[in-house]
Coordinates of C-alpha atoms in Angstrom, one line a residue:
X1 CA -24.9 -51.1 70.2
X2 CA -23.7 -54.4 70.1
X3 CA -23.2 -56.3 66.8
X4 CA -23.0 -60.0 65.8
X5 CA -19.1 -61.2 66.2
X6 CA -18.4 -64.9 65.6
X7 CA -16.7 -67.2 68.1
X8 CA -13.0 -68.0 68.1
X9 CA -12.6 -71.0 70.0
X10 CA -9.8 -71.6 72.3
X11 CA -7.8 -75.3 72.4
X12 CA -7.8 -76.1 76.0
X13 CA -4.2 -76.0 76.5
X14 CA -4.2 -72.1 75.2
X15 CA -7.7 -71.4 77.5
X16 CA -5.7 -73.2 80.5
X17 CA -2.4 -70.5 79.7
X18 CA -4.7 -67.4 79.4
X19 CA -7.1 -68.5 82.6
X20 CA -3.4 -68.7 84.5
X21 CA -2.4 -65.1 82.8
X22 CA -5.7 -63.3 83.6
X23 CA -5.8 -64.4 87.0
X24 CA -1.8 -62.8 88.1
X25 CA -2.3 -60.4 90.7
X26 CA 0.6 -57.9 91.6
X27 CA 2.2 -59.8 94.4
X28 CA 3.2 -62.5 91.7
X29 CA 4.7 -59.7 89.2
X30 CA 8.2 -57.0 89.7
X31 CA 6.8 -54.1 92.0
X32 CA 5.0 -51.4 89.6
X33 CA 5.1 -54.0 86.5
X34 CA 2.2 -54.1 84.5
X35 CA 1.5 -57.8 83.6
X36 CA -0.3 -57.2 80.9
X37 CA 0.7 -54.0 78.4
X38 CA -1.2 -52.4 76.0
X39 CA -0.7 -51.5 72.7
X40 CA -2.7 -48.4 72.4
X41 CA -1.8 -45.0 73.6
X42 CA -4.6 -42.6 74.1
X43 CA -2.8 -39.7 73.4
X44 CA -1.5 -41.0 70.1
X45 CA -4.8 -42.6 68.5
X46 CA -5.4 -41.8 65.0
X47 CA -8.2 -39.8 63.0
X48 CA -7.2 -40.4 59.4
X49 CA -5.2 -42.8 57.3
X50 CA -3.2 -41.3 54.3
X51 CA -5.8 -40.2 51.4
X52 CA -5.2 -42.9 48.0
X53 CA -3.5 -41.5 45.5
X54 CA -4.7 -43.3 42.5
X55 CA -8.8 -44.0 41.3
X56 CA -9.3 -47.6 41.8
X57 CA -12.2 -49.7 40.2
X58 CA -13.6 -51.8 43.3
X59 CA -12.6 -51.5 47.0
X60 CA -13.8 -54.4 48.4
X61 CA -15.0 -53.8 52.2
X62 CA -16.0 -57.2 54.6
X63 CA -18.5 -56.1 57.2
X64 CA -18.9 -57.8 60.7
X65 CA -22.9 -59.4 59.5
X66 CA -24.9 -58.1 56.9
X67 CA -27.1 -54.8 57.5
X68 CA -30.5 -55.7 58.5
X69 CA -32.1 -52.0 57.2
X70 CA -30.0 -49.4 55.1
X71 CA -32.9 -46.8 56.3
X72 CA -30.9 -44.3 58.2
X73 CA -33.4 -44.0 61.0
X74 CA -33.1 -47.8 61.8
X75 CA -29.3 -47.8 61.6
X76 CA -27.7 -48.0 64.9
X77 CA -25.3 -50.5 64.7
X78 CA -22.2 -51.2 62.9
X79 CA -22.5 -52.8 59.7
X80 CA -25.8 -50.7 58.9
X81 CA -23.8 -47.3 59.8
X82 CA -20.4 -48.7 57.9
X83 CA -22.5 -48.6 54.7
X84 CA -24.7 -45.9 55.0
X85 CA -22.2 -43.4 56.3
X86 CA -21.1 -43.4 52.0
X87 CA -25.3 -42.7 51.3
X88 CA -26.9 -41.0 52.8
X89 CA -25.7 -37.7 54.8
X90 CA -26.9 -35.3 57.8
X91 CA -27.5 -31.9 58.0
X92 CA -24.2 -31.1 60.0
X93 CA -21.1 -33.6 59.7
X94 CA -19.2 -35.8 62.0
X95 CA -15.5 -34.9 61.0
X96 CA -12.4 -37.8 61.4
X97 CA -11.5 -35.8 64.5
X98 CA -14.8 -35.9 66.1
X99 CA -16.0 -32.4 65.2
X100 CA -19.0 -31.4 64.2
X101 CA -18.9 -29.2 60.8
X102 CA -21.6 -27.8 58.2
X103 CA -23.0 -30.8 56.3
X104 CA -26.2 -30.6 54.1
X105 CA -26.5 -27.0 56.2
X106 CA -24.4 -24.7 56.1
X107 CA -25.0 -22.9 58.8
X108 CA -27.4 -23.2 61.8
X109 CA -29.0 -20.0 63.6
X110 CA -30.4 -19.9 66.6
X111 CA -32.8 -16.6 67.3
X112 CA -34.0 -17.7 70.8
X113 CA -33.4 -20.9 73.3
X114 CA -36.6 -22.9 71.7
X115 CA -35.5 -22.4 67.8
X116 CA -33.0 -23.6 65.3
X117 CA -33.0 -22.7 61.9
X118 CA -31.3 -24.9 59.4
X119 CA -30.2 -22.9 56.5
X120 CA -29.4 -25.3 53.6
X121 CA -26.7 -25.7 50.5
X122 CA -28.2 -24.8 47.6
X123 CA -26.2 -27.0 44.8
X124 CA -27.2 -30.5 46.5
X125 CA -28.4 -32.7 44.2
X126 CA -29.9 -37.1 44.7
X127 CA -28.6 -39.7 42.7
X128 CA -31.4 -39.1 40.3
X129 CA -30.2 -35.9 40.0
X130 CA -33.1 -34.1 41.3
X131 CA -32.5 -31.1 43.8
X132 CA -32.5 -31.3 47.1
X133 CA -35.4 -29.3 48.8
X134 CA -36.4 -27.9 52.3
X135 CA -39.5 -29.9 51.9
X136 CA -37.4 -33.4 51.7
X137 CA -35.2 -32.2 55.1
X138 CA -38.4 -31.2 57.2
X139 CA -39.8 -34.9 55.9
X140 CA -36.4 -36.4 56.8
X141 CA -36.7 -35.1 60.2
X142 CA -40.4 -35.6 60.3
X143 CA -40.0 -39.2 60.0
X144 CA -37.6 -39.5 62.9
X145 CA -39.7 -37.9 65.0
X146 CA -43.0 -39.8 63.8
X147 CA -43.3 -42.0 67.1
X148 CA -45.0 -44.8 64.7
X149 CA -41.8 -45.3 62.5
X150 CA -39.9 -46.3 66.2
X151 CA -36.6 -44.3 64.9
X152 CA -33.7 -46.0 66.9
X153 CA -32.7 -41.9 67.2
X154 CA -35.8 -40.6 68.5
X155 CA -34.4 -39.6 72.2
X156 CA -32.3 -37.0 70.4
X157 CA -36.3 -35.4 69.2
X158 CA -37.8 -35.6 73.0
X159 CA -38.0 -32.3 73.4
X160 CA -39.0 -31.1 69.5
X161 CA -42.0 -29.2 69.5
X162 CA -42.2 -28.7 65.4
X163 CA -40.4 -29.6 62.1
X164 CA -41.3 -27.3 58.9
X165 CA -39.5 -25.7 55.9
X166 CA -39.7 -22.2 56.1
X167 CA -38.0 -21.3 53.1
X168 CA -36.7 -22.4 49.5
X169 CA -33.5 -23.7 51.7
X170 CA -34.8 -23.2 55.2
X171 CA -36.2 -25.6 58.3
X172 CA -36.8 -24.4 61.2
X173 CA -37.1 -26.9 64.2
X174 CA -38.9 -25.1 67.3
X175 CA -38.3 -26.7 70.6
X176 CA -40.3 -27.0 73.7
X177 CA -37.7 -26.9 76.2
X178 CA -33.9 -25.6 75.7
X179 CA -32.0 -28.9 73.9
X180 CA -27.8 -28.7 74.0
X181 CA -27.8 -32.2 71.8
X182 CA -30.1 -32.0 69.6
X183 CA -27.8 -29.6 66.8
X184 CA -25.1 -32.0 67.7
X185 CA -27.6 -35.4 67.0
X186 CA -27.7 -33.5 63.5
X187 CA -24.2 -35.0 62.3
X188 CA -25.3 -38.3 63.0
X189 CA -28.1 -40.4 61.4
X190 CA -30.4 -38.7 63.4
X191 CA -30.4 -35.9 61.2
X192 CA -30.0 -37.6 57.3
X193 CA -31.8 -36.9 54.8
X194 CA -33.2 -39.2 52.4
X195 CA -36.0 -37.7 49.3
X196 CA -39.5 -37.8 50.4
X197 CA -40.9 -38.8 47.0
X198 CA -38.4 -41.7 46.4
X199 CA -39.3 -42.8 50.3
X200 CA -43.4 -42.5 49.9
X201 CA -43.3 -44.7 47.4
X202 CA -40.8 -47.3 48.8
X203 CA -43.0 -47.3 51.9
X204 CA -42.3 -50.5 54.4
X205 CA -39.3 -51.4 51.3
X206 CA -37.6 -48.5 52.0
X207 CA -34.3 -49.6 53.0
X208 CA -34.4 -53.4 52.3
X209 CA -32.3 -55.0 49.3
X210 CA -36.0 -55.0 47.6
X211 CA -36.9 -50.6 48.0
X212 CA -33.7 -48.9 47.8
X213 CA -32.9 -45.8 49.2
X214 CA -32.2 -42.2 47.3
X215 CA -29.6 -40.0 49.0
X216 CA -27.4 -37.4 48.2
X217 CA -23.6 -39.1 49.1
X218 CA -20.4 -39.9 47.5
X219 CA -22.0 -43.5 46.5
X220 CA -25.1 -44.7 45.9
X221 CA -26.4 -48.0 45.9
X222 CA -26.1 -50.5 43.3
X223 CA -26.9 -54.1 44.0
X224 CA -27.6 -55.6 47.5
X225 CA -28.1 -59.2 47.4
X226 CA -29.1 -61.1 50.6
X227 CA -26.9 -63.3 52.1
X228 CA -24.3 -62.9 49.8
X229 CA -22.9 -59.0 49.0
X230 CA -23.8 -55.3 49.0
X231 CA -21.9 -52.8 46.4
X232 CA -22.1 -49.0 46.0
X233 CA -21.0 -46.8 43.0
X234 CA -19.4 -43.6 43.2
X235 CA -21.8 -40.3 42.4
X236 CA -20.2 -38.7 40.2
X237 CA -22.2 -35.8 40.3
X238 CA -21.5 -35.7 44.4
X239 CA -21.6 -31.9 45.8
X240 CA -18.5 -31.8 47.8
X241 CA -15.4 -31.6 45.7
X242 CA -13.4 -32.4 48.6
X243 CA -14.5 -35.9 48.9
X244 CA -14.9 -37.1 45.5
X245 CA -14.2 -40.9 45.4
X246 CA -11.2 -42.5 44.2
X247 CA -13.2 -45.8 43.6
X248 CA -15.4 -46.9 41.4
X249 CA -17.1 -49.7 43.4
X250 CA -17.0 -50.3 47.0
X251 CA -18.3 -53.9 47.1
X252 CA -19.1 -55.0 51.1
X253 CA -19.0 -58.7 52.4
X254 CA -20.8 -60.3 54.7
X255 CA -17.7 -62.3 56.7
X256 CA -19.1 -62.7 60.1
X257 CA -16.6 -65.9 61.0
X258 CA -13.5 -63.6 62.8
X259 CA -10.8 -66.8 61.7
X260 CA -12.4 -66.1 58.2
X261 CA -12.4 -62.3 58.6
X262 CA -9.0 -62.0 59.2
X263 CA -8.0 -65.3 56.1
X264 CA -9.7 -62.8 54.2
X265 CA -7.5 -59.5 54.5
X266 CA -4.5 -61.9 54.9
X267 CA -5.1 -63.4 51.4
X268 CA -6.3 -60.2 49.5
X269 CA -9.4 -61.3 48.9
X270 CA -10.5 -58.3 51.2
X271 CA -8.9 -55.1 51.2
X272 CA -10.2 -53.8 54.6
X273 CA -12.1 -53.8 57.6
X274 CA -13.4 -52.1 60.7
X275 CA -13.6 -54.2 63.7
X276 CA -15.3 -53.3 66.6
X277 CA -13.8 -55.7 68.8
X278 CA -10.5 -57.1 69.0
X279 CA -10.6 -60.7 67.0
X280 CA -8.5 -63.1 68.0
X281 CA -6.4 -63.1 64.8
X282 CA -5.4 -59.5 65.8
X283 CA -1.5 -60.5 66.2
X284 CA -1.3 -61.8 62.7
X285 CA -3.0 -59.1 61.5
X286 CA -0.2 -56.6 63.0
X287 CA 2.5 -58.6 61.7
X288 CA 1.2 -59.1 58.2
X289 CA 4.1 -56.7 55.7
X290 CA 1.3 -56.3 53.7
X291 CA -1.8 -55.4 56.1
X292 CA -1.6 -51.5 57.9
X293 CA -3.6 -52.0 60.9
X294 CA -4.4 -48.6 63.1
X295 CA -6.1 -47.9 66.4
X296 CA -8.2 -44.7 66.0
X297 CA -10.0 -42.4 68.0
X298 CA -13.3 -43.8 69.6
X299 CA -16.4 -43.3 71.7
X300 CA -16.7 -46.9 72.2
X301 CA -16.7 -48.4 75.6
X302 CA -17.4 -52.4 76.6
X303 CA -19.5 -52.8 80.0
X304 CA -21.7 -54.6 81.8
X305 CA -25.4 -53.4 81.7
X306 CA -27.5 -53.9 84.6
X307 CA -30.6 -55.8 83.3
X308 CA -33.0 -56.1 86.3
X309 CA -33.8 -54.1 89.2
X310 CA -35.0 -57.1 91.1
X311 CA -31.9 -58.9 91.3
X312 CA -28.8 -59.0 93.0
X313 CA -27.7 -56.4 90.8
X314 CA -30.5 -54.0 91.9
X315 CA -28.7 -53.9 95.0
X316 CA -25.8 -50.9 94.4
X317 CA -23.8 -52.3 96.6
X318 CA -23.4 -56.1 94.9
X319 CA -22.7 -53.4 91.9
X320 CA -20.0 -51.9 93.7
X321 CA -18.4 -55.0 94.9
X322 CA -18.7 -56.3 91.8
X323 CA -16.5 -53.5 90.3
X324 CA -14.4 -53.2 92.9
X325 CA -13.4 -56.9 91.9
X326 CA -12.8 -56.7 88.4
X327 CA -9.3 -56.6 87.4
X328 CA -9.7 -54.3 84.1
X329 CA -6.0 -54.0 83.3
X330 CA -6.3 -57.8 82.6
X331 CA -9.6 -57.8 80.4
X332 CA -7.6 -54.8 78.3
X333 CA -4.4 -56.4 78.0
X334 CA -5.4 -60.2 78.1
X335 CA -9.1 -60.6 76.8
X336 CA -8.3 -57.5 74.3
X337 CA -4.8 -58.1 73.3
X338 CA -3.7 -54.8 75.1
X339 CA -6.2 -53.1 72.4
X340 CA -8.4 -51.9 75.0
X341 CA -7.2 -49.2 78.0
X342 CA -8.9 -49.8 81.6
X343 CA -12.3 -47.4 81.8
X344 CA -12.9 -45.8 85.0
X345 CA -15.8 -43.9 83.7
X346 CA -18.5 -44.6 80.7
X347 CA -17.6 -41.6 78.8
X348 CA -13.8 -41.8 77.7
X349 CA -11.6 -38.6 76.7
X350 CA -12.3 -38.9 73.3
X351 CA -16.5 -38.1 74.7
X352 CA -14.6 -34.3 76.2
X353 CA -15.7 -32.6 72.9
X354 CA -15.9 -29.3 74.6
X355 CA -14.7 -28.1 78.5
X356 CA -11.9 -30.8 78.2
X357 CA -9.3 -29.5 81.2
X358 CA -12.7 -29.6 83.2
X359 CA -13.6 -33.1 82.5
X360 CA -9.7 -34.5 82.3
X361 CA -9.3 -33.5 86.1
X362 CA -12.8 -35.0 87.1
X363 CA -12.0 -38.3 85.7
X364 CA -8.4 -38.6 88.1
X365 CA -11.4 -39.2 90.8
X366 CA -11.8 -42.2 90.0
X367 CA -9.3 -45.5 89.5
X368 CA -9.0 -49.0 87.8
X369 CA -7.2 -51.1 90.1
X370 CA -9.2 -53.9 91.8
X371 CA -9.9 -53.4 95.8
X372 CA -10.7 -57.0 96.9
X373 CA -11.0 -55.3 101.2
X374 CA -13.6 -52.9 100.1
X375 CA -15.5 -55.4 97.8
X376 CA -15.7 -57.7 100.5
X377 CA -16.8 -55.2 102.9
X378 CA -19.6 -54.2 100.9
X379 CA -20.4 -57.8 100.4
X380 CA -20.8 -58.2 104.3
X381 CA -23.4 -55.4 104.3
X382 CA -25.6 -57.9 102.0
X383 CA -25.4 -60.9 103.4
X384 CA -26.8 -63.5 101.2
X385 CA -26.5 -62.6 97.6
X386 CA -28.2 -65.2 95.3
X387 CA -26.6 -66.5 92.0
X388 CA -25.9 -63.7 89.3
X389 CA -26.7 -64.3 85.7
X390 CA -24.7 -62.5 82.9
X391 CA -25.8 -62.8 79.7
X392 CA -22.8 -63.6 77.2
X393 CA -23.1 -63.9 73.0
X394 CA -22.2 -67.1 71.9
X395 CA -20.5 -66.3 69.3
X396 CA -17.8 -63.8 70.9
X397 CA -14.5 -64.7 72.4
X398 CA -14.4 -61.7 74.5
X399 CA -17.5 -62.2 76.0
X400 CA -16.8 -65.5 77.3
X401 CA -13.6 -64.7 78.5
X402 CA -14.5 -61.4 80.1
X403 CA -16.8 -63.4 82.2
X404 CA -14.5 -66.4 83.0
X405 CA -12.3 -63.0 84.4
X406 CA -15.3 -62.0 86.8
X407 CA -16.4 -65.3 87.5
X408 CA -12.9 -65.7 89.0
X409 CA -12.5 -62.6 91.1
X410 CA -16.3 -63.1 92.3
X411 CA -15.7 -66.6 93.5
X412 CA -12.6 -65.1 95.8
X413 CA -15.8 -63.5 97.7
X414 CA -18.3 -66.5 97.5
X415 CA -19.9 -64.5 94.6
X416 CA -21.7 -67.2 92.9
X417 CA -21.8 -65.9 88.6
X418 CA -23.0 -67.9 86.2
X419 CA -23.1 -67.1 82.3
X420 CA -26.4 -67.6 79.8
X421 CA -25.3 -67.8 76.0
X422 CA -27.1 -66.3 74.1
X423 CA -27.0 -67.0 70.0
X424 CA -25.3 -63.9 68.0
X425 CA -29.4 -63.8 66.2
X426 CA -31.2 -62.7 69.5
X427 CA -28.2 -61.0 71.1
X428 CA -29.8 -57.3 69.7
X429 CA -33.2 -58.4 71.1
X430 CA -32.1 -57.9 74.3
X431 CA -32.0 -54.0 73.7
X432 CA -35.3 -53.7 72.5
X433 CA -37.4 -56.3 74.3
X434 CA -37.4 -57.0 77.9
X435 CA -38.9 -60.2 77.4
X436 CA -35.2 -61.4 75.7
X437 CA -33.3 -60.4 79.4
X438 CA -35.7 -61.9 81.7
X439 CA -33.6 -64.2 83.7
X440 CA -30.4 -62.1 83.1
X441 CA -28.8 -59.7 86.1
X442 CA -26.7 -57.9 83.6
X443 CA -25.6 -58.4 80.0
X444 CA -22.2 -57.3 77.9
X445 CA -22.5 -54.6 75.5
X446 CA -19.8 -52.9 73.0
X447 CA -22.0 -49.4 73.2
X448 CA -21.0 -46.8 70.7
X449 CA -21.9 -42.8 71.4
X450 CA -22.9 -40.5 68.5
X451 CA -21.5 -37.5 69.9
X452 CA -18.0 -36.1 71.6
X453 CA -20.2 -34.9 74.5
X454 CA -19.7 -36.7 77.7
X455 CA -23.7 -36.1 78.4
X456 CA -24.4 -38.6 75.4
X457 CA -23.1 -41.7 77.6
X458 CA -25.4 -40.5 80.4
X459 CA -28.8 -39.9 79.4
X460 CA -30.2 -42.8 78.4
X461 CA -30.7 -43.0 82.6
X462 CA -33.6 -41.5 82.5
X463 CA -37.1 -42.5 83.8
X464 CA -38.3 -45.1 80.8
X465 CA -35.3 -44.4 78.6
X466 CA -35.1 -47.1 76.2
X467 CA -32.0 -48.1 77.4
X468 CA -32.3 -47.9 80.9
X469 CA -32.6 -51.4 81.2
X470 CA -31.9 -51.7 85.3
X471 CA -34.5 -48.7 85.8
X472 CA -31.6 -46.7 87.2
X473 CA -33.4 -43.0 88.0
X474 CA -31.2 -41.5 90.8
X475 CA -30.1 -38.8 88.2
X476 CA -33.0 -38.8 85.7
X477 CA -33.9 -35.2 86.8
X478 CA -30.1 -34.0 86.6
X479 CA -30.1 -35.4 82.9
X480 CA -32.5 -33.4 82.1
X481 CA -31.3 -30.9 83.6
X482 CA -28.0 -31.0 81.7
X483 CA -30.2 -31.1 78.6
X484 CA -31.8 -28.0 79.0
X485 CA -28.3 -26.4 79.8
X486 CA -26.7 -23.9 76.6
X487 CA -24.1 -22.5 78.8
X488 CA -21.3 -25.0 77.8
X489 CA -19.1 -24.7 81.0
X490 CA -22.1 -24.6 83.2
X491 CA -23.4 -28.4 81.3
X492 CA -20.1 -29.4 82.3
X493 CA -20.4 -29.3 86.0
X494 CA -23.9 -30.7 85.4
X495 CA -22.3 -33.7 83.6
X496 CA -19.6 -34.0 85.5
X497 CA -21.7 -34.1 88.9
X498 CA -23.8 -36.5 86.9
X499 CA -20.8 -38.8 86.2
X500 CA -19.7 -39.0 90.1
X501 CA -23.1 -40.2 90.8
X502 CA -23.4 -43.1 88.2
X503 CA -19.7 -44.1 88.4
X504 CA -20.3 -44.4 92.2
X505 CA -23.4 -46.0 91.5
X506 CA -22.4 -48.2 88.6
X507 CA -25.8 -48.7 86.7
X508 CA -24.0 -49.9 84.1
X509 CA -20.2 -51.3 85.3
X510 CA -17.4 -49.6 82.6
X511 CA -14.8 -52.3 81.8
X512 CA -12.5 -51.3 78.5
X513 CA -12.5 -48.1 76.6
X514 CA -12.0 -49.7 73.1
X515 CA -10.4 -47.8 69.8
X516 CA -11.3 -47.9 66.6
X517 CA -9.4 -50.9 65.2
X518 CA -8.9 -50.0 61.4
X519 CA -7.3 -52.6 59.1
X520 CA -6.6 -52.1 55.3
X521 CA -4.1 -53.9 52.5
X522 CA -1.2 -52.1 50.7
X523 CA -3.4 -52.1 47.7
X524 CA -4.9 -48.8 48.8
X525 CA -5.7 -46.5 52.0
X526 CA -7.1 -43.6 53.0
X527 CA -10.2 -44.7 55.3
X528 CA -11.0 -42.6 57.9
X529 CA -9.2 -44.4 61.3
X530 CA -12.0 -42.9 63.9
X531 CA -14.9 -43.9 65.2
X532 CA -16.4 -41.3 62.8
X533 CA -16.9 -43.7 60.1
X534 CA -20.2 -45.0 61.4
X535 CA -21.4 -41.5 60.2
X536 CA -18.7 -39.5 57.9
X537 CA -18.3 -40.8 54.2
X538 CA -15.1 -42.8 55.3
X539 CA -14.7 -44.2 51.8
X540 CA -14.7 -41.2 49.8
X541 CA -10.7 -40.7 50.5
X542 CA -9.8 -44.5 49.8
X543 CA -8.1 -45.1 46.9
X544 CA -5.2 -46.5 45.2
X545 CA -1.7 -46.8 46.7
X546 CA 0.1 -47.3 43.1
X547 CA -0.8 -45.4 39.8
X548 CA -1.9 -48.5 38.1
X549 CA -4.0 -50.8 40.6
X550 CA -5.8 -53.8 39.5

């Protein structure tokens, strides 16, 4: 999902130099130059930084806004999954290099196509230092699938039939159709498990500053005061011996200003961050001697979503001429500072978890250079296509400069795209309540997947998925299809059959495959660089970068 990102404005004279960059087209540069550069390779993106060799009192961490619920199940965005990746953890775990490894289980069995059976570590322990039981994972998952506690997760338990321990360290989860993502869903927050009595009582508080949460991580939480910060404090009694902290404290701010973000890791006064966008101040953050700043593996991608059927983005092929006018290479090297790399696709190589030579030569089908003739062909088929409305957030510089790129390349055709702002505070509503895009066409969104499965940045086009926001169904039956599907080279050709549909029919129009963008001080590293830290206990491996650290 998208998360709040403050505005960096532009003096004109700088807006005036970067309109005239964006808008170069080939015939103006050498033949074969790109314009533009990038300075990510995708063959050479990171997974880990190098583990802190010294304990450390307080790592303090700035977050992009401040969490609005610490309770796993509501956690799908950054800031919320930042923290509670340290917390509270899943049955299976999301490694740095996107695998998916025995967490909280230790192993996973699977006696026929309708049943998995979780078998569980024995020598867990919560912060309170009470055990960890079968009783409190079968709760855990209960909740997520309780349809009245509207788990942001709860797609990945469409197909769960029953939840129930079966043993002292046993749950089995029975099935009513065959589900290929649902073991997988179990290394994300989807599957964590928080302790049923400490939750019961908590009720609606669970979560909040005011109720807590009890977990079984490398931190637990300390204080969380509103508006101001949130700090954690190493377990010391934490069951994996692998990942036992090297700080003391990690104490998170609340920095949502990108100028004052990046002031912030400049000065010291914050040791690191994760951004999920480029901000603006990236340049002086890769020249600062004493900031490291790495681009990591990621399952991020930045597109435009199709928000009405009814429009003129209803029609696919306004979709495809819209596409086939967007000049990607300039939003990745211009809007994104060449932190981006031009998507062809929605799901990115680092989404080829499994059948990877099979999905690496379906994705050469398809390219990213602009094709202005077939774009204005399509456009004759229309006729009159009325105004398009895209929704921006007004507090993000890449948002509003994205569009002023399509704005230009439409008005080449007579395309007529015009821009809403909406405030960073009702940005996420538009996810969640169609109310919040009525009078949009399409919207920008910096969507994450959970899982290195190419079939996770597919499914949600399904008939009444949650996120289906353009009521795109022309593959909802070969989703579900794909779904039911074990056999992993045989889900493969599902998926990628699904993929030639949707990228022909551009639901949702991919614009930037976007890293991880990882930045810490020389006063300590070891945070994990991938986009697994919005579920593996990234912090646990940060420490000092000197024997004596203040």
């Amino acid at each position: 999902m998208l998360s709040p990102h403050r505005r960096y404005r532009f003096r004109p004279r700088s807006l005036a130099c970067w309109l005239a960059t964006a808008m170069m087209i080939a015939g103006c540069s050498m033949p074969g130059a790109d314009p533009y550069g990038s300075a990510v390779d995708q063959n050479d993106l990171r997974t880990t930084t190098t583990p802190g060799t010294a304990d450390i009192d307080t790592v303090t961490w700035n977050l992009p806004y401040e969490p609005l619920s610490l309770d796993a199940m509501h956690s799908f965005n950054y800031a919320e999954n930042t923290v509670i990746a340290n917390m509270c953890e899943s049955l299976l775990r999301l490694t740095p290099s996107l695998e998916i490894r025995p967490g909280l289980a230790v192993r996973v069995d699977k006696p026929d196509d309708l049943t998995q059976i979780y078998t569980l570590r024995s020598d867990v322990t919560f912060w309170d230092g009470t055990s960890m039981t079968a009783q409190d994972v079968a709760y855990s998952l209960n909740r997520q699938l309780d349809p009245d506690n509207a788990s942001y997760f709860v797609g990945y338990y469409g197909h769960v039939k029953s939840i129930e321990a079966t043993g002292a360290h046993q749950v089995t989860v029975r099935f009513t159709q065959p589900d290929a993502l649902f073991e997988k869903a179990m290394a994300t927050a989807a599957g964590a498990v928080s302790q049923q009595a400490f939750t019961e009582r908590a009720g609606e508080g669970f979560g909040t500053p005011q109720g807590g949460v009890m977990c079984t991580g490398p931190f637990a939480l300390d204080t969380w005061t509103p508006g101001r910060d949130l700090r954690l404090t190493r377990n010391d009694a934490y069951w994996d011996a692998t990942l036992r902290p090297r700080a003391h404290h990690i104490d998170f701010s609340f920095i949502a200003d990108e100028s004052t973000a990046v002031n912030a890791l400049r000065s010291g006064e914050v040791d690191g961050q994760f951004f999920y966008l480029p901000p603006a101040g990236l340049i002086q953050l890769q020249k600062d001697s004493n900031l490291t700043l790495n681009f990591g593996k990621s399952l991020v991608y930045f597109a435009l979503a199709t928000a009405n059927a009814n429009g003129p983005l209803g029609d696919v092929r306004v979709r495809q001429a819209l596409s086939a006018l967007i000049d990607r290479k300039a939003i990745a090297g211009v809007v994104m500072q060449g932190a981006g790399l031009p998507a062809p696709t929605l799901a990115g190589p680092d989404y080829w978890g499994y059948e990877k030579d099979a999905f690496e030569a379906a994705a050469t089908r398809f390219g990213t250079d602009p094709d202005i003739e077939r774009a204005r062909g399509l456009l004759k088929q229309v006729g009159n296509v009325g105004p398009i409305t895209i929704g921006v957030q007004g507090s993000s510089a890449v948002h509003e400069q994205t569009a002023n790129v399509i704005q230009a390349a439409g008005r080449k055709l007579g395309l007529d795209i015009r821009t809403k702002v909406i405030p960073v505070e009702q940005f996420g509503n538009l996810y969640s309540d169609p109310t919040a895009r009525e009078g949009l066409d399409g919207f920008f969104t910096t969507w994450y997947g959970n899982l290195p499965d190419p079939l996770e940045a597919y499914s949600m086009f399904v008939h009444d998925g949650t996120n289906n926001f353009g009521a795109y169904n022309a593959v909802s039956d070969q989703v579900n299809e794909a779904i039911g599907t074990l056999d992993p080279a045989e889900r493969a050709q599902r998926v990628i059959a699904i993929q030639q549909k949707v990228t022909e029919d551009v639901p949702w129009t991919p614009l930037v495959y976007l890293p991880t963008i990882l930045v810490q001080n020389s006063r300590i590293s070891g945070a994990t660089a991938s986009i697994a830290y919005l579920y593996y206990p990234w912090a646990a491996t940060v420490g000092g970068t000197e024997e004596k650290t203040k």
